Short mmCIF file of C-alpha atoms in Angstrom, two decimals:
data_model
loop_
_atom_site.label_atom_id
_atom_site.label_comp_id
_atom_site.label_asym_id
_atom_site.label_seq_id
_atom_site.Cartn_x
_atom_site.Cartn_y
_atom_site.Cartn_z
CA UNK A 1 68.01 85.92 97.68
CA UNK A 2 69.53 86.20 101.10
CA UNK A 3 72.99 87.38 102.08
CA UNK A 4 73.71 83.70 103.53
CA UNK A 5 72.71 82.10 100.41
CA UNK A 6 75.60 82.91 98.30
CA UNK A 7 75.21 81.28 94.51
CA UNK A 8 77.32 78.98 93.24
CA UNK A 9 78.28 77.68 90.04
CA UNK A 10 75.95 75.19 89.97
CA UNK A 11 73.12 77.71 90.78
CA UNK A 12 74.00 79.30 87.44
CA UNK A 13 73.81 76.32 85.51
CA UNK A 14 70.18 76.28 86.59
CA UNK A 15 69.38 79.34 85.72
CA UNK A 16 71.69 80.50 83.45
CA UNK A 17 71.61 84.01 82.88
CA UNK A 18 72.26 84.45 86.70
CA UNK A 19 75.54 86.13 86.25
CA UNK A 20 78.18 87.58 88.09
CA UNK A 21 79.44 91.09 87.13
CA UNK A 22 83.68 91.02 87.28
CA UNK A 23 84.59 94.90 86.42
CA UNK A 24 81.78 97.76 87.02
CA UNK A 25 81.10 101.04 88.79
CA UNK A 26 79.19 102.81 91.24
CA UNK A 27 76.86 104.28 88.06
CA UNK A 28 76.13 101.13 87.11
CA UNK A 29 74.66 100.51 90.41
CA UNK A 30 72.97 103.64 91.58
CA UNK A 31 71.26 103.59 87.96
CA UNK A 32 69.25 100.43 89.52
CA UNK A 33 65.95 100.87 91.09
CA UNK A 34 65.73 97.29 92.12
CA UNK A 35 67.01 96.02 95.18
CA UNK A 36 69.96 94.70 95.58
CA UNK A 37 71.66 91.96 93.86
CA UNK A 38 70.71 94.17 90.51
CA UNK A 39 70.32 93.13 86.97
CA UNK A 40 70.06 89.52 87.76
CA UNK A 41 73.67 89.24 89.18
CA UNK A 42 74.56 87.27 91.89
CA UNK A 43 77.82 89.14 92.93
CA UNK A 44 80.02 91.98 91.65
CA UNK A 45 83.60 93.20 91.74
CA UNK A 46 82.68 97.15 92.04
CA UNK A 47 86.04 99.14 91.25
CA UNK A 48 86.90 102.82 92.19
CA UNK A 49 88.20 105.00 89.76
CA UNK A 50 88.58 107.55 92.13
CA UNK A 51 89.46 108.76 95.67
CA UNK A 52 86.11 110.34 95.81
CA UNK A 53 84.03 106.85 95.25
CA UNK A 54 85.74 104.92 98.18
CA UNK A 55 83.55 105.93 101.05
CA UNK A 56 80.51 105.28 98.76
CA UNK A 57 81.96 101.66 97.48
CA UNK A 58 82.96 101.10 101.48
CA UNK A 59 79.27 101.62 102.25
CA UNK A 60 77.60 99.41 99.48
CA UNK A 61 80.69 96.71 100.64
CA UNK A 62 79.43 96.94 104.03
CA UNK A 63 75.92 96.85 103.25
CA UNK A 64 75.86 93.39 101.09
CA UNK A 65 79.00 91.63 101.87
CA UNK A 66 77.77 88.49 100.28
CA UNK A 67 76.95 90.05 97.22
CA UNK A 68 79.97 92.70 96.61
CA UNK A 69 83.50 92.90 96.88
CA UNK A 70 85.05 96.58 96.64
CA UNK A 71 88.08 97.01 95.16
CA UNK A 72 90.05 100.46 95.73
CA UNK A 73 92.19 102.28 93.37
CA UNK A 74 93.21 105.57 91.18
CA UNK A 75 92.63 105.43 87.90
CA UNK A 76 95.62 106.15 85.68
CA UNK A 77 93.39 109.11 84.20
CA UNK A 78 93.72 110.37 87.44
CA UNK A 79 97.24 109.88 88.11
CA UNK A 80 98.03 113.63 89.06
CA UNK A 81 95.24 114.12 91.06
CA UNK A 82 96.64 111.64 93.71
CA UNK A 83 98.83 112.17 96.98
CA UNK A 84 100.41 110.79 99.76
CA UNK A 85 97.44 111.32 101.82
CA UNK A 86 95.05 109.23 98.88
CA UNK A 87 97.88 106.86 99.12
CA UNK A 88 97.54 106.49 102.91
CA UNK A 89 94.17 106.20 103.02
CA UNK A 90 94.04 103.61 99.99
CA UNK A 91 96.18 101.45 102.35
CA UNK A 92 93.43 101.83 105.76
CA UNK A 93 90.10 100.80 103.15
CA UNK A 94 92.55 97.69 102.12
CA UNK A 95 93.03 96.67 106.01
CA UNK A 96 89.60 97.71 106.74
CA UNK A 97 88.27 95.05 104.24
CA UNK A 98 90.11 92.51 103.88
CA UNK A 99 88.59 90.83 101.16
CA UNK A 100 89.08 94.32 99.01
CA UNK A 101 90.98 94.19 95.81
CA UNK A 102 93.35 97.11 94.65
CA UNK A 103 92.52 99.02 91.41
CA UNK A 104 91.21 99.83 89.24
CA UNK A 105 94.75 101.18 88.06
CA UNK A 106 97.19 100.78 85.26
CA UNK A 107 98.63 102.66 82.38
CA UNK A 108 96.87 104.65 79.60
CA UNK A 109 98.91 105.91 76.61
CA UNK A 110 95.28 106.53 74.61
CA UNK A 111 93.18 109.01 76.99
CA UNK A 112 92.90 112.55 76.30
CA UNK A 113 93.91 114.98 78.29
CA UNK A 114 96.85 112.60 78.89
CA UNK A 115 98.16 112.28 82.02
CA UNK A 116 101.99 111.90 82.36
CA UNK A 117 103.27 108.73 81.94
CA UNK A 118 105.90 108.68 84.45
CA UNK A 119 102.72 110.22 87.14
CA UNK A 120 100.97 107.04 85.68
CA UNK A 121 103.80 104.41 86.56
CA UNK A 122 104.64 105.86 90.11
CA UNK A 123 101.11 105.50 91.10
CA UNK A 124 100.29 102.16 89.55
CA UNK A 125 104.34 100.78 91.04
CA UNK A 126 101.78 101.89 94.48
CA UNK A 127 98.98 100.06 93.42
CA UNK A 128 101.15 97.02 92.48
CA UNK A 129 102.89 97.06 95.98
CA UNK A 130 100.21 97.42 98.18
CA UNK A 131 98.44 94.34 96.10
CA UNK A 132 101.85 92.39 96.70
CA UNK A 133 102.33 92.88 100.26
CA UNK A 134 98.64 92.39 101.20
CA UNK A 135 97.93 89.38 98.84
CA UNK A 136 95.49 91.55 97.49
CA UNK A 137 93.63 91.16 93.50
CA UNK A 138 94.80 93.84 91.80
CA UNK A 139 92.15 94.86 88.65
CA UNK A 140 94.09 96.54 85.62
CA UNK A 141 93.27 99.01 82.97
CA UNK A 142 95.72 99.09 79.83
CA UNK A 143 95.72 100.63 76.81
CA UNK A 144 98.93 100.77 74.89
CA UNK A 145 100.90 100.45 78.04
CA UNK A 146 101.35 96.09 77.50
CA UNK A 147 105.50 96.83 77.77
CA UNK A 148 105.52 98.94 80.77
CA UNK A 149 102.62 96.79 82.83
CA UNK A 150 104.84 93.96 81.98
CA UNK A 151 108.21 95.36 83.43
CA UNK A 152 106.72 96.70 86.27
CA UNK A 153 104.70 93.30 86.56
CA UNK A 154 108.23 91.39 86.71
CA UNK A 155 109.20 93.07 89.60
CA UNK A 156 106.58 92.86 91.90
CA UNK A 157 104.25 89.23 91.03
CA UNK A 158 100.82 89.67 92.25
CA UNK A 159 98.58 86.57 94.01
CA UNK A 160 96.27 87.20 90.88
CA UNK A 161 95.24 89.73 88.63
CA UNK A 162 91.84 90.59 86.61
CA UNK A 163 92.76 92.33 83.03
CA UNK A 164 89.73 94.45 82.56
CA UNK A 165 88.13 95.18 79.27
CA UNK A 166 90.73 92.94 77.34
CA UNK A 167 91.17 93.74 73.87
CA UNK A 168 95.51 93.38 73.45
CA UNK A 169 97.23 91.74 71.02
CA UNK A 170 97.48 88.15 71.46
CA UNK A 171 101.42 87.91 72.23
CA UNK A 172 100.89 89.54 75.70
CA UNK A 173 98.52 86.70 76.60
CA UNK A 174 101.07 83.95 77.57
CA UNK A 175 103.05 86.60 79.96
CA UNK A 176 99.78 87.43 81.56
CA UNK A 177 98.89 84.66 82.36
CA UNK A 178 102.45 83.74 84.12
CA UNK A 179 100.97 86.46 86.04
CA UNK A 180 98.01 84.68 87.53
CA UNK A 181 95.87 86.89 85.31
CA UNK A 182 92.22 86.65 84.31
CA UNK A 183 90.37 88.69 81.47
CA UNK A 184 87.33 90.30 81.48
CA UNK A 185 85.28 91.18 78.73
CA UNK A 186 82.46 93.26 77.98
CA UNK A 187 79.99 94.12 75.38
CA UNK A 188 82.04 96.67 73.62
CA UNK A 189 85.01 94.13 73.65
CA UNK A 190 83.22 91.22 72.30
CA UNK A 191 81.36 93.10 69.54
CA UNK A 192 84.89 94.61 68.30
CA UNK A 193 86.09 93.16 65.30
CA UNK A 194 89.79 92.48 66.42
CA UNK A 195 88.12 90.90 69.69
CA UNK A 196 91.19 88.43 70.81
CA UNK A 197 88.76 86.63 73.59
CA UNK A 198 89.87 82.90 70.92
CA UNK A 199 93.34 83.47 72.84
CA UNK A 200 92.09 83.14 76.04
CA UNK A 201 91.65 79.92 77.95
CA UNK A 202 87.65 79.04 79.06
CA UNK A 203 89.28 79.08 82.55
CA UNK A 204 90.32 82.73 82.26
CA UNK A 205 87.08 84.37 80.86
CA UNK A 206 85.06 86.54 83.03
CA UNK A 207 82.15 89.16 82.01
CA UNK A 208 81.50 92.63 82.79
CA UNK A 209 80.01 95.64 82.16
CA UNK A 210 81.90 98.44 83.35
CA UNK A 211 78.88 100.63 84.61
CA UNK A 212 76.32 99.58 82.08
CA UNK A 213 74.20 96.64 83.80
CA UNK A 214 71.89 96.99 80.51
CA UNK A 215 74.73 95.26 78.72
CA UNK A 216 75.34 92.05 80.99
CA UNK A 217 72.80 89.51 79.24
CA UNK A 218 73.80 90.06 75.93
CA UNK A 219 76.90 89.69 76.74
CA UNK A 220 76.83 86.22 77.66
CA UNK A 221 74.70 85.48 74.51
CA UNK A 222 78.01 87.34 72.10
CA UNK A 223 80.31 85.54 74.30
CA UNK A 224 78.79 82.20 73.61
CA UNK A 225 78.19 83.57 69.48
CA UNK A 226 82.05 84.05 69.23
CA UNK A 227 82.93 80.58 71.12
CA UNK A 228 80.21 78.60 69.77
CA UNK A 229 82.01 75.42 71.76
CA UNK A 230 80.13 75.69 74.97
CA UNK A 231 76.03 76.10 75.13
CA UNK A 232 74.60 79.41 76.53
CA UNK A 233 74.01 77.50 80.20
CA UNK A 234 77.77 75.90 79.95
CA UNK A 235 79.18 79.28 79.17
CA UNK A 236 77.11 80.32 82.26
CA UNK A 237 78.77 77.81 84.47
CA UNK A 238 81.96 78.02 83.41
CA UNK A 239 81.85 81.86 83.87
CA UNK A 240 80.36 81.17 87.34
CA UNK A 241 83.04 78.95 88.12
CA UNK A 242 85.77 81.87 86.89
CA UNK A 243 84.53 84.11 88.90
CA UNK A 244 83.84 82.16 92.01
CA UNK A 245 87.85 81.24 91.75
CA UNK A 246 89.06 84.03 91.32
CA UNK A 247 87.47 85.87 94.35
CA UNK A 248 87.64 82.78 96.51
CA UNK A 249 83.96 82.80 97.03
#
């Protein structure tokens, strides 16, 4: 596949287990030997978790436009390892690509060593206003947090936003989605007994893998096991047509 010839939904109801990748990580591609699109993907959403990654994700962004879009962010595990200077620089990758998303970044009451909560919020209230004023995507890790993302949500409104991992309760699916929001889910999400993916619209549902390509097929094939309404190739479109919306592609 070339970089012109960009797939589009109806290239995945072909062949469907041509998938697009919605949340992953620079592991999850440097693990691939192949070239590039890997593991049968035809795009990804490759987040930063760290300051450390951007320059890396800037180069594989510049190096298959068609294929990638970066997204750059602090993770809330690393809340107090950022400063004024990440900050800066966080604003020059958004302007340098303008198709970039913000994150990943969020709240995290879970992770151990816990980082301070109010460290957390100040850096994500950054996250959230850089997505606002550049009409950027903003991707968002949350565990245990649903109350404070929500606050902090209501006071800056983002153009869209991509709920990574998705495993919350179902009450905080309504208010998300008055936020534009889509979820993501991945193999660890759908095999989880308490799995809420039945609360999500089919419009909403993406797939990822969060650094472990390996995962992505079966992932569809638990996806279309828990919502049995769609066949494996309809789930394949409809995810294709999810993704493709919410990047604009």
């Amino acid at each position: 596949m070339t970089a012109s010839s960009q797939p589009t939904a109806s290239d995945n109801a072909q062949t469907n287990l041509l998938l697009s990748d919605a949340h992953t990580h620079l592991v999850g591609l440097t693990a691939q030997n192949s070239d590039f699109p890997p593991y049968g993907v035809f795009h990804v959403l490759l987040c930063a978790s760290h300051p450390d990654e951007w320059d890396q994700i800037a180069h594989w962004a510049q190096a298959f436009p068609q294929q990638l879009t970066p997204s750059f962010g602090i993770h809330p595990w690393y809340a107090t390892d950022s400063t004024t200077e990440h900050l800066e620089k966080l604003e020059s990758y958004l302007d340098a690509f303008p198709n970039a998303g913000v994150g990943e970044t969020g709240l995290d009451k879970a992770h151990q060593p816990r980082q301070p909560l109010d460290s957390q919020k100040k850096l994500f209230q950054k996250h959230l206003e850089l997505a606002h004023s550049k009409n950027r995507l903003l991707t968002l890790h949350c565990v245990r947090a649903w109350g404070s993302v929500l606050e902090l949500l209501r006071f800056c409104p983002l153009p869209k936003l991509l709920v990574h991992g998705w495993n919350g309760p179902n009450e905080m699916v309504d208010p998300l989605l008055n936020h534009q929001a889509y979820f993501s889910f991945g193999q660890h999400q759908l095999t989880n007994p308490s799995c809420s993916i039945a609360a999500i619209p089919e419009d909403r549902i993406l797939l990822e893998t969060d650094g472990r390509p390996e995962e992505l097929e079966e992932t569809l094939y638990s996806l279309q096991r828990l919502r049995p309404i769609m066949t494996l190739k309809a789930w394949a479109r409809r995810i294709a047509e999810n993704y493709n919306a919410l990047l604009n592609l």
